mmCIF file of C-alpha atoms in Angstrom:
data_model
loop_
_atom_site.group_PDB
_atom_site.id
_atom_site.type_symbol
_atom_site.label_atom_id
_atom_site.label_comp_id
_atom_site.label_asym_id
_atom_site.label_seq_id
_atom_site.Cartn_x
_atom_site.Cartn_y
_atom_site.Cartn_z
ATOM 1 C CA UNK H 1 92.479 30.042 54.701
ATOM 2 C CA UNK H 2 90.969 29.258 50.940
ATOM 3 C CA UNK H 3 88.416 32.072 49.994
ATOM 4 C CA UNK H 4 84.982 31.261 50.034
ATOM 5 C CA UNK H 5 83.522 29.844 46.758
ATOM 6 C CA UNK H 6 81.548 32.201 44.797
ATOM 7 C CA UNK H 7 78.234 31.594 42.832
ATOM 8 C CA UNK H 8 79.471 30.690 39.681
ATOM 9 C CA UNK H 9 82.264 28.237 41.476
ATOM 10 C CA UNK H 10 79.753 26.565 43.005
ATOM 11 C CA UNK H 11 77.222 26.192 40.567
ATOM 12 C CA UNK H 12 79.980 24.387 38.435
ATOM 13 C CA UNK H 13 81.055 22.418 41.651
ATOM 14 C CA UNK H 14 77.460 20.979 41.857
ATOM 15 C CA UNK H 15 77.369 20.265 38.313
ATOM 16 C CA UNK H 16 80.666 18.313 38.747
ATOM 17 C CA UNK H 17 78.655 16.242 41.621
ATOM 18 C CA UNK H 18 75.630 15.595 39.305
ATOM 19 C CA UNK H 19 77.696 14.492 36.666
ATOM 20 C CA UNK H 20 79.508 11.874 38.988
ATOM 21 C CA UNK H 21 76.355 10.777 40.600
ATOM 22 C CA UNK H 22 75.012 10.183 36.818
ATOM 23 C CA UNK H 23 78.539 8.379 36.235
ATOM 24 C CA UNK H 24 77.779 5.950 38.811
ATOM 25 C CA UNK H 25 73.768 5.747 38.229
ATOM 26 C CA UNK H 26 74.995 4.902 34.571
ATOM 27 C CA UNK H 27 77.379 2.280 35.747
ATOM 28 C CA UNK H 28 74.071 -0.219 36.443
ATOM 29 C CA UNK H 29 73.367 -0.254 32.623
ATOM 30 C CA UNK H 30 74.947 -3.500 31.388
ATOM 31 C CA UNK H 31 74.589 -2.717 27.768
ATOM 32 C CA UNK H 32 77.844 -1.188 27.196
ATOM 33 C CA UNK H 33 76.868 1.039 24.273
ATOM 34 C CA UNK H 34 74.027 2.218 26.030
ATOM 35 C CA UNK H 35 76.109 3.015 28.786
ATOM 36 C CA UNK H 36 78.781 4.991 26.626
ATOM 37 C CA UNK H 37 75.677 6.975 24.969
ATOM 38 C CA UNK H 38 74.228 7.695 28.269
ATOM 39 C CA UNK H 39 77.473 8.895 29.434
ATOM 40 C CA UNK H 40 78.428 11.195 26.333
ATOM 41 C CA UNK H 41 75.244 12.780 26.758
ATOM 42 C CA UNK H 42 75.531 13.940 30.103
ATOM 43 C CA UNK H 43 78.743 15.895 29.532
ATOM 44 C CA UNK H 44 77.602 17.226 26.363
ATOM 45 C CA UNK H 45 74.375 18.179 27.349
ATOM 46 C CA UNK H 46 75.943 20.502 29.756
ATOM 47 C CA UNK H 47 78.332 21.547 27.440
ATOM 48 C CA UNK H 48 75.700 22.411 25.062
ATOM 49 C CA UNK H 49 73.654 24.082 28.019
ATOM 50 C CA UNK H 50 76.837 26.223 29.049
ATOM 51 C CA UNK H 51 78.919 27.493 26.526
ATOM 52 C CA UNK H 52 77.851 30.177 23.953
ATOM 53 C CA UNK H 53 75.108 29.604 21.155
ATOM 54 C CA UNK H 54 77.600 30.832 18.597
ATOM 55 C CA UNK H 55 78.791 27.396 18.576
ATOM 56 C CA UNK H 56 77.617 24.034 18.914
ATOM 57 C CA UNK H 57 78.265 20.703 20.980
ATOM 58 C CA UNK H 58 77.206 18.106 18.229
ATOM 59 C CA UNK H 59 77.492 14.427 18.829
ATOM 60 C CA UNK H 60 77.978 12.094 15.440
ATOM 61 C CA UNK H 61 79.499 14.672 13.007
ATOM 62 C CA UNK H 62 82.231 13.498 10.555
ATOM 63 C CA UNK H 63 84.514 15.851 9.964
ATOM 64 C CA UNK H 64 85.798 15.952 5.969
ATOM 65 C CA UNK H 65 88.381 17.781 4.573
ATOM 66 C CA UNK H 66 88.192 19.097 0.665
ATOM 67 C CA UNK H 67 90.321 16.680 -0.166
ATOM 68 C CA UNK H 68 87.405 14.371 0.678
ATOM 69 C CA UNK H 69 89.505 12.753 3.946
ATOM 70 C CA UNK H 70 87.287 12.009 6.747
ATOM 71 C CA UNK H 71 88.883 12.251 10.270
ATOM 72 C CA UNK H 72 88.140 9.533 13.076
ATOM 73 C CA UNK H 73 85.094 9.213 14.746
ATOM 74 C CA UNK H 74 84.723 11.694 17.492
ATOM 75 C CA UNK H 75 82.113 11.590 20.233
ATOM 76 C CA UNK H 76 81.454 15.181 19.567
ATOM 77 C CA UNK H 77 82.644 18.456 17.972
ATOM 78 C CA UNK H 78 82.610 22.120 18.699
ATOM 79 C CA UNK H 79 81.585 23.575 15.926
ATOM 80 C CA UNK H 80 80.539 26.890 14.214
ATOM 81 C CA UNK H 81 77.020 26.928 13.282
ATOM 82 C CA UNK H 82 76.468 30.946 12.606
ATOM 83 C CA UNK H 83 78.676 31.144 9.446
ATOM 84 C CA UNK H 84 79.751 27.660 7.958
ATOM 85 C CA UNK H 85 77.330 25.494 6.194
ATOM 86 C CA UNK H 86 77.215 21.589 6.384
ATOM 87 C CA UNK H 87 78.332 19.539 3.809
ATOM 88 C CA UNK H 88 75.501 16.924 4.500
ATOM 89 C CA UNK H 89 72.678 16.178 6.920
ATOM 90 C CA UNK H 90 70.234 13.438 7.233
ATOM 91 C CA UNK H 91 68.305 12.297 10.369
ATOM 92 C CA UNK H 92 71.527 12.609 13.024
ATOM 93 C CA UNK H 93 74.022 12.272 10.990
ATOM 94 C CA UNK H 94 75.963 15.238 9.805
ATOM 95 C CA UNK H 95 79.384 16.258 7.253
ATOM 96 C CA UNK H 96 80.696 19.222 7.941
ATOM 97 C CA UNK H 97 83.846 21.069 6.981
ATOM 98 C CA UNK H 98 86.885 20.686 9.079
ATOM 99 C CA UNK H 99 87.278 24.548 8.822
ATOM 100 C CA UNK H 100 83.801 24.732 10.670
ATOM 101 C CA UNK H 101 85.347 22.645 13.539
ATOM 102 C CA UNK H 102 86.760 24.662 16.707
ATOM 103 C CA UNK H 103 87.419 21.506 18.624
ATOM 104 C CA UNK H 104 87.140 17.965 18.689
ATOM 105 C CA UNK H 105 85.898 16.164 21.780
ATOM 106 C CA UNK H 106 86.330 12.907 23.265
ATOM 107 C CA UNK H 107 84.560 11.597 26.415
ATOM 108 C CA UNK H 108 85.985 8.546 28.541
ATOM 109 C CA UNK H 109 84.795 6.767 31.194
ATOM 110 C CA UNK H 110 87.949 6.139 32.665
ATOM 111 C CA UNK H 111 91.330 7.940 32.000
ATOM 112 C CA UNK H 112 94.618 5.469 31.306
ATOM 113 C CA UNK H 113 97.455 4.712 29.129
ATOM 114 C CA UNK H 114 95.200 3.205 26.379
ATOM 115 C CA UNK H 115 92.170 5.924 26.250
ATOM 116 C CA UNK H 116 95.195 8.658 26.176
ATOM 117 C CA UNK H 117 96.779 7.107 23.251
ATOM 118 C CA UNK H 118 93.883 6.544 21.981
ATOM 119 C CA UNK H 119 93.089 10.792 21.772
ATOM 120 C CA UNK H 120 96.348 11.149 20.634
ATOM 121 C CA UNK H 121 96.109 8.619 17.720
ATOM 122 C CA UNK H 122 92.876 10.166 16.536
ATOM 123 C CA UNK H 123 94.313 13.734 17.018
ATOM 124 C CA UNK H 124 97.284 13.024 14.850
ATOM 125 C CA UNK H 125 94.990 11.815 12.115
ATOM 126 C CA UNK H 126 92.547 14.882 12.550
ATOM 127 C CA UNK H 127 95.329 17.218 12.613
ATOM 128 C CA UNK H 128 97.091 15.591 9.558
ATOM 129 C CA UNK H 129 93.923 16.412 7.589
ATOM 130 C CA UNK H 130 94.031 19.316 5.332
ATOM 131 C CA UNK H 131 93.040 22.875 5.269
ATOM 132 C CA UNK H 132 91.375 24.804 2.040
ATOM 133 C CA UNK H 133 91.720 27.985 3.949
ATOM 134 C CA UNK H 134 91.275 29.995 7.231
ATOM 135 C CA UNK H 135 88.732 28.101 9.692
ATOM 136 C CA UNK H 136 86.463 29.468 12.096
ATOM 137 C CA UNK H 137 89.510 28.757 14.822
ATOM 138 C CA UNK H 138 92.500 26.961 14.619
ATOM 139 C CA UNK H 139 92.822 24.834 11.688
ATOM 140 C CA UNK H 140 93.795 21.701 11.764
ATOM 141 C CA UNK H 141 91.114 21.823 14.703
ATOM 142 C CA UNK H 142 92.073 21.314 18.669
ATOM 143 C CA UNK H 143 91.090 18.222 20.736
ATOM 144 C CA UNK H 144 90.093 17.979 24.006
ATOM 145 C CA UNK H 145 89.001 14.955 25.993
ATOM 146 C CA UNK H 146 86.641 14.732 29.096
ATOM 147 C CA UNK H 147 87.427 12.022 31.347
ATOM 148 C CA UNK H 148 84.754 10.789 34.417
ATOM 149 C CA UNK H 149 87.206 8.966 36.540
ATOM 150 C CA UNK H 150 90.982 8.289 36.434
ATOM 151 C CA UNK H 151 92.298 6.282 39.486
ATOM 152 C CA UNK H 152 96.168 7.345 39.072
ATOM 153 C CA UNK H 153 96.133 11.330 37.874
ATOM 154 C CA UNK H 154 99.752 10.939 38.427
ATOM 155 C CA UNK H 155 100.224 8.335 35.940
ATOM 156 C CA UNK H 156 98.210 9.361 33.595
ATOM 157 C CA UNK H 157 99.854 12.899 33.467
ATOM 158 C CA UNK H 158 103.401 10.927 33.017
ATOM 159 C CA UNK H 159 101.709 9.340 29.932
ATOM 160 C CA UNK H 160 100.081 12.530 28.662
ATOM 161 C CA UNK H 161 103.629 14.440 28.929
ATOM 162 C CA UNK H 162 105.155 11.423 27.461
ATOM 163 C CA UNK H 163 102.643 11.807 24.052
ATOM 164 C CA UNK H 164 103.106 14.962 23.800
ATOM 165 C CA UNK H 165 107.147 15.289 24.337
ATOM 166 C CA UNK H 166 107.050 12.162 21.179
ATOM 167 C CA UNK H 167 104.608 14.053 18.822
ATOM 168 C CA UNK H 168 104.010 17.712 20.025
ATOM 169 C CA UNK H 169 102.182 18.955 17.137
ATOM 170 C CA UNK H 170 99.589 16.026 17.087
ATOM 171 C CA UNK H 171 99.218 16.723 20.764
ATOM 172 C CA UNK H 172 95.658 17.046 22.199
ATOM 173 C CA UNK H 173 95.225 20.533 23.903
ATOM 174 C CA UNK H 174 93.330 19.591 26.863
ATOM 175 C CA UNK H 175 92.269 15.973 28.879
ATOM 176 C CA UNK H 176 89.609 17.093 32.007
ATOM 177 C CA UNK H 177 89.284 14.319 34.513
ATOM 178 C CA UNK H 178 86.121 14.964 36.311
ATOM 179 C CA UNK H 179 86.729 16.254 40.159
ATOM 180 C CA UNK H 180 90.577 15.635 39.645
ATOM 181 C CA UNK H 181 92.263 18.361 37.460
ATOM 182 C CA UNK H 182 93.495 19.236 34.113
ATOM 183 C CA UNK H 183 96.430 17.861 31.951
ATOM 184 C CA UNK H 184 97.087 20.952 29.210
ATOM 185 C CA UNK H 185 99.879 22.720 27.243
ATOM 186 C CA UNK H 186 101.377 25.390 28.699
ATOM 187 C CA UNK H 187 104.309 28.057 27.884
ATOM 188 C CA UNK H 188 106.414 29.795 30.532
ATOM 189 C CA UNK H 189 105.549 33.374 31.250
ATOM 190 C CA UNK H 190 107.936 34.895 33.922
ATOM 191 C CA UNK H 191 107.459 32.746 37.161
ATOM 192 C CA UNK H 192 104.087 31.687 35.640
ATOM 193 C CA UNK H 193 102.793 29.148 33.402
ATOM 194 C CA UNK H 194 100.122 30.211 30.497
ATOM 195 C CA UNK H 195 97.633 27.448 29.039
ATOM 196 C CA UNK H 196 97.925 27.297 25.405
ATOM 197 C CA UNK H 197 95.356 26.302 22.815
ATOM 198 C CA UNK H 198 97.432 25.169 19.700
ATOM 199 C CA UNK H 199 99.914 22.450 20.394
ATOM 200 C CA UNK H 200 103.440 22.824 19.107
ATOM 201 C CA UNK H 201 106.990 21.839 19.929
ATOM 202 C CA UNK H 202 108.572 23.714 23.051
ATOM 203 C CA UNK H 203 105.686 23.952 25.179
ATOM 204 C CA UNK H 204 105.067 22.636 28.808
ATOM 205 C CA UNK H 205 102.771 19.608 29.715
ATOM 206 C CA UNK H 206 101.596 20.528 33.042
ATOM 207 C CA UNK H 207 98.605 19.200 35.297
ATOM 208 C CA UNK H 208 96.522 21.294 37.095
ATOM 209 C CA UNK H 209 95.317 19.441 40.382
ATOM 210 C CA UNK H 210 91.935 21.323 41.285
ATOM 211 C CA UNK H 211 89.327 18.950 42.412
ATOM 212 C CA UNK H 212 85.972 19.809 42.534
ATOM 213 C CA UNK H 213 86.914 22.533 40.314
ATOM 214 C CA UNK H 214 88.319 20.700 37.189
ATOM 215 C CA UNK H 215 85.041 21.349 35.225
ATOM 216 C CA UNK H 216 85.072 24.897 35.682
ATOM 217 C CA UNK H 217 88.344 25.242 34.330
ATOM 218 C CA UNK H 218 87.147 22.952 31.110
ATOM 219 C CA UNK H 219 84.206 25.182 30.499
ATOM 220 C CA UNK H 220 85.868 28.135 30.360
ATOM 221 C CA UNK H 221 88.348 27.078 28.390
ATOM 222 C CA UNK H 222 85.936 25.780 25.727
ATOM 223 C CA UNK H 223 83.847 29.128 26.136
ATOM 224 C CA UNK H 224 87.027 30.763 25.160
ATOM 225 C CA UNK H 225 87.215 28.465 22.008
ATOM 226 C CA UNK H 226 83.664 28.765 21.317
ATOM 227 C CA UNK H 227 83.949 32.392 21.627
ATOM 228 C CA UNK H 228 85.950 32.588 18.908
ATOM 229 C CA UNK H 229 88.437 35.369 20.748
ATOM 230 C CA UNK H 230 85.556 37.705 22.160
ATOM 231 C CA UNK H 231 86.412 39.365 25.557
ATOM 232 C CA UNK H 232 83.908 37.303 27.669
ATOM 233 C CA UNK H 233 86.886 35.249 29.042
ATOM 234 C CA UNK H 234 88.044 38.158 31.087
ATOM 235 C CA UNK H 235 84.472 38.508 32.599
ATOM 236 C CA UNK H 236 84.138 34.795 33.142
ATOM 237 C CA UNK H 237 87.539 35.121 35.371
ATOM 238 C CA UNK H 238 85.887 37.731 37.391
ATOM 239 C CA UNK H 239 83.023 35.091 38.279
ATOM 240 C CA UNK H 240 85.076 32.275 39.022
ATOM 241 C CA UNK H 241 88.120 34.577 40.836
ATOM 242 C CA UNK H 242 88.736 32.217 43.868
ATOM 243 C CA UNK H 243 90.102 29.430 41.411
ATOM 244 C CA UNK H 244 91.838 31.471 38.851
ATOM 245 C CA UNK H 245 93.588 33.260 41.416
ATOM 246 C CA UNK H 246 94.834 30.551 42.823
ATOM 247 C CA UNK H 247 95.390 27.789 40.312
ATOM 248 C CA UNK H 248 98.454 26.208 39.878
ATOM 249 C CA UNK H 249 100.346 23.524 37.712
ATOM 250 C CA UNK H 250 102.722 20.929 37.997
ATOM 251 C CA UNK H 251 105.450 19.981 35.052
ATOM 252 C CA UNK H 252 108.298 18.029 34.491
ATOM 253 C CA UNK H 253 111.516 19.358 34.156
ATOM 254 C CA UNK H 254 113.245 19.373 30.475
ATOM 255 C CA UNK H 255 116.153 16.753 31.299
ATOM 256 C CA UNK H 256 113.215 14.432 32.536
ATOM 257 C CA UNK H 257 111.001 14.719 29.741
ATOM 258 C CA UNK H 258 113.882 14.427 27.356
ATOM 259 C CA UNK H 259 115.154 11.591 28.722
ATOM 260 C CA UNK H 260 111.639 9.902 28.715
ATOM 261 C CA UNK H 261 110.775 11.162 25.219
ATOM 262 C CA UNK H 262 114.098 9.723 24.071
ATOM 263 C CA UNK H 263 114.170 6.049 24.782
ATOM 264 C CA UNK H 264 111.600 3.537 25.375
ATOM 265 C CA UNK H 265 113.062 1.543 27.627
ATOM 266 C CA UNK H 266 113.889 4.568 30.006
ATOM 267 C CA UNK H 267 110.475 5.800 29.460
ATOM 268 C CA UNK H 268 108.805 2.288 30.537
ATOM 269 C CA UNK H 269 111.249 2.326 33.552
ATOM 270 C CA UNK H 270 110.748 6.192 34.443
ATOM 271 C CA UNK H 271 106.853 5.087 34.102
ATOM 272 C CA UNK H 272 107.530 2.018 36.803
ATOM 273 C CA UNK H 273 107.457 4.707 39.883
ATOM 274 C CA UNK H 274 103.899 5.852 38.865
ATOM 275 C CA UNK H 275 102.238 2.414 39.047
ATOM 276 C CA UNK H 276 101.300 1.820 42.588
ATOM 277 C CA UNK H 277 101.448 5.547 43.660
ATOM 278 C CA UNK H 278 99.627 4.426 47.346
ATOM 279 C CA UNK H 279 99.601 7.793 49.163
ATOM 280 C CA UNK H 280 102.981 9.311 48.093
ATOM 281 C CA UNK H 281 102.431 12.652 46.248
ATOM 282 C CA UNK H 282 102.995 13.616 42.835
ATOM 283 C CA UNK H 283 106.176 15.222 43.612
ATOM 284 C CA UNK H 284 107.523 12.144 45.371
ATOM 285 C CA UNK H 285 106.513 9.966 42.975
ATOM 286 C CA UNK H 286 108.613 12.443 40.144
ATOM 287 C CA UNK H 287 111.214 12.307 42.135
ATOM 288 C CA UNK H 288 111.172 8.466 43.116
ATOM 289 C CA UNK H 289 110.691 8.392 38.791
ATOM 290 C CA UNK H 290 114.031 10.590 38.196
ATOM 291 C CA UNK H 291 115.891 8.482 40.566
ATOM 292 C CA UNK H 292 114.609 5.338 38.455
ATOM 293 C CA UNK H 293 116.342 6.463 35.608
ATOM 294 C CA UNK H 294 119.643 7.877 37.185
ATOM 295 C CA UNK H 295 118.618 11.861 37.086
ATOM 296 C CA UNK H 296 119.368 13.228 40.010
ATOM 297 C CA UNK M 1 108.894 18.967 40.906
ATOM 298 C CA UNK M 2 108.157 22.415 39.603
ATOM 299 C CA UNK M 3 105.188 23.688 40.430
ATOM 300 C CA UNK M 4 104.274 27.536 38.863
ATOM 301 C CA UNK M 5 100.790 29.527 39.277
ATOM 302 C CA UNK M 6 98.732 29.113 36.286
ATOM 303 C CA UNK M 7 98.204 32.265 34.493
ATOM 304 C CA UNK M 8 95.533 33.095 32.195
ATOM 305 C CA UNK M 9 96.553 35.619 29.960
ATOM 306 C CA UNK M 10 100.334 37.046 29.476
ATOM 307 C CA UNK M 11 101.234 39.236 32.118
ATOM 308 C CA UNK M 12 101.149 42.888 31.750
ATOM 309 C CA UNK M 13 101.933 45.949 32.995
ATOM 310 C CA UNK M 14 98.705 47.485 32.558
ATOM 311 C CA UNK M 15 96.021 48.706 35.545
ATOM 312 C CA UNK M 16 92.769 48.430 34.194
ATOM 313 C CA UNK M 17 89.362 49.613 35.256
ATOM 314 C CA UNK M 18 86.375 48.069 33.645
ATOM 315 C CA UNK M 19 88.722 47.189 31.392
ATOM 316 C CA UNK M 20 89.972 50.278 30.270
ATOM 317 C CA UNK M 21 93.825 50.825 30.860
ATOM 318 C CA UNK M 22 94.123 53.406 33.697
ATOM 319 C CA UNK M 23 97.994 52.951 34.456
ATOM 320 C CA UNK M 24 100.772 51.432 33.557
ATOM 321 C CA UNK M 25 103.657 50.044 35.777
ATOM 322 C CA UNK M 26 107.044 50.563 35.160
ATOM 323 C CA UNK M 27 107.724 46.703 35.083
ATOM 324 C CA UNK M 28 105.655 43.609 35.674
ATOM 325 C CA UNK M 29 105.254 43.122 39.532
ATOM 326 C CA UNK M 30 104.217 39.665 41.454
ATOM 327 C CA UNK M 31 101.637 40.643 43.753
ATOM 328 C CA UNK M 32 101.616 39.407 47.235
ATOM 329 C CA UNK M 33 98.965 38.060 49.199
ATOM 330 C CA UNK M 34 97.814 41.334 50.996
ATOM 331 C CA UNK M 35 99.512 44.152 49.593
ATOM 332 C CA UNK M 36 101.630 45.343 46.732
ATOM 333 C CA UNK M 37 103.852 48.156 46.001
ATOM 334 C CA UNK M 38 104.376 49.612 42.832
ATOM 335 C CA UNK M 39 107.657 52.116 42.520
ATOM 336 C CA UNK M 40 106.231 53.699 39.645
ATOM 337 C CA UNK M 41 102.633 54.230 37.604
ATOM 338 C CA UNK M 42 102.086 56.621 34.525
ATOM 339 C CA UNK M 43 98.458 57.767 35.344
ATOM 340 C CA UNK M 44 96.409 56.845 32.119
ATOM 341 C CA UNK M 45 92.818 57.359 33.986
ATOM 342 C CA UNK M 46 90.655 57.216 37.065
ATOM 343 C CA UNK M 47 92.952 54.759 39.947
ATOM 344 C CA UNK M 48 90.038 55.202 42.461
ATOM 345 C CA UNK M 49 87.982 52.225 43.153
ATOM 346 C CA UNK M 50 88.775 48.347 42.275
ATOM 347 C CA UNK M 51 91.383 47.925 39.857
ATOM 348 C CA UNK M 52 92.503 45.047 38.126
ATOM 349 C CA UNK M 53 96.313 44.123 37.796
ATOM 350 C CA UNK M 54 96.898 40.661 35.950
ATOM 351 C CA UNK M 55 93.971 39.133 37.156
ATOM 352 C CA UNK M 56 94.125 40.298 41.014
ATOM 353 C CA UNK M 57 91.609 43.125 42.268
ATOM 354 C CA UNK M 58 93.772 45.679 44.078
ATOM 355 C CA UNK M 59 92.707 49.248 45.235
ATOM 356 C CA UNK M 60 95.300 52.359 46.025
ATOM 357 C CA UNK M 61 95.495 53.045 49.568
ATOM 358 C CA UNK M 62 98.595 55.121 49.374
ATOM 359 C CA UNK M 63 101.032 57.144 47.280
ATOM 360 C CA UNK M 64 104.166 58.461 48.280
ATOM 361 C CA UNK M 65 104.723 61.365 45.553
ATOM 362 C CA UNK M 66 102.743 62.506 42.573
ATOM 363 C CA UNK M 67 104.691 63.775 39.736
ATOM 364 C CA UNK M 68 103.134 66.419 36.826
ATOM 365 C CA UNK M 69 106.134 65.662 34.239
ATOM 366 C CA UNK M 70 108.911 62.989 35.360
ATOM 367 C CA UNK M 71 112.316 63.623 33.414
ATOM 368 C CA UNK M 72 114.880 61.187 33.937
ATOM 369 C CA UNK M 73 117.256 59.102 31.924
ATOM 370 C CA UNK M 74 114.239 56.686 30.773
ATOM 371 C CA UNK M 75 112.917 60.235 29.080
ATOM 372 C CA UNK M 76 110.073 62.585 29.908
ATOM 373 C CA UNK M 77 106.510 61.193 30.730
ATOM 374 C CA UNK M 78 103.877 62.074 33.489
ATOM 375 C CA UNK M 79 101.767 62.009 35.413
ATOM 376 C CA UNK M 80 103.733 59.711 37.584
ATOM 377 C CA UNK M 81 103.024 58.062 40.683
ATOM 378 C CA UNK M 82 105.940 56.967 42.593
ATOM 379 C CA UNK M 83 105.790 54.467 45.846
ATOM 380 C CA UNK M 84 101.895 53.413 44.939
ATOM 381 C CA UNK M 85 101.027 51.126 48.291
ATOM 382 C CA UNK M 86 97.790 48.804 47.012
ATOM 383 C CA UNK M 87 95.628 46.722 48.869
ATOM 384 C CA UNK M 88 95.006 43.157 47.124
ATOM 385 C CA UNK M 89 91.534 42.520 47.265
ATOM 386 C CA UNK M 90 91.633 39.157 46.001
#
């Protein structure tokens, strides 16, 4: 029997419900730009309220490097405001040094292949920018995304894993799907997988199906980035211990990931198995996908 | 499809109490649902009350042998507890 949720877990679950309700309420707005901005504000306001204040969650920042290149527009950035100056600010628009950015954040109403590609395209451009020196966090900065909905998490995981396998160093670190789970990068540690922040070759794309606790794990991860290596995460885990003690991830085996990364034809054939999941579990879909490309 | 526990820090042999290392196990142990038994723990501090072992809260309930100075093929060390039975709180 699952242990009763602690207060921190319950609060984050209630935040998740609120976000889901706000998302449904904003669906009534017909103006697409206004609707998108409303949804961005809902999650960004929550992150601003919950993350350590040493950093700021800011929308509409332009990330620039010392060679005068600018990043594509992200919905928000997690910035170190304590020690890093800005390059420019006027009204609500700021230009910031890439070294001061801990993470770029994308907000998606709906997660699908096109949106995952969009996140990875922007990540590639951001991670291709120059770092003039040691940054507040990893430089080039990390990229994460938050999605309100996803009607096929198995397919999204497949697309995320393929995107990572094709360009490991240009991968987003984390995608949170509200009330569903997290898509993340991990490394093997004995029988466990340990989440990894900085994308690199040799990692394992993984999916954590967390249901209403996805937001807690997302806030936890961003808190780690925002606390710049402080010890608060060890304490945070104690408050959400029921989630952290039981969380598991699923992942694809190496032979499968190599096969789908190595050929667009194989990748498309493997992808077909996830398109109409019905009531099949992720494991069943994965088995069917393996069979479809001739793997046992 | 492979499934694995998500670990939020590298597992270690450290037993901590309020963040301070108070014991070192002879290897890294998997923690069961209700109980974990360490073959050997090198004592570094106070092992009473709630302890943290790789994210699990445990409590020592029985020690088979307490040795002041243990000398064997792995060298001399101590104090050492052997056969340490711990209850898993969560």
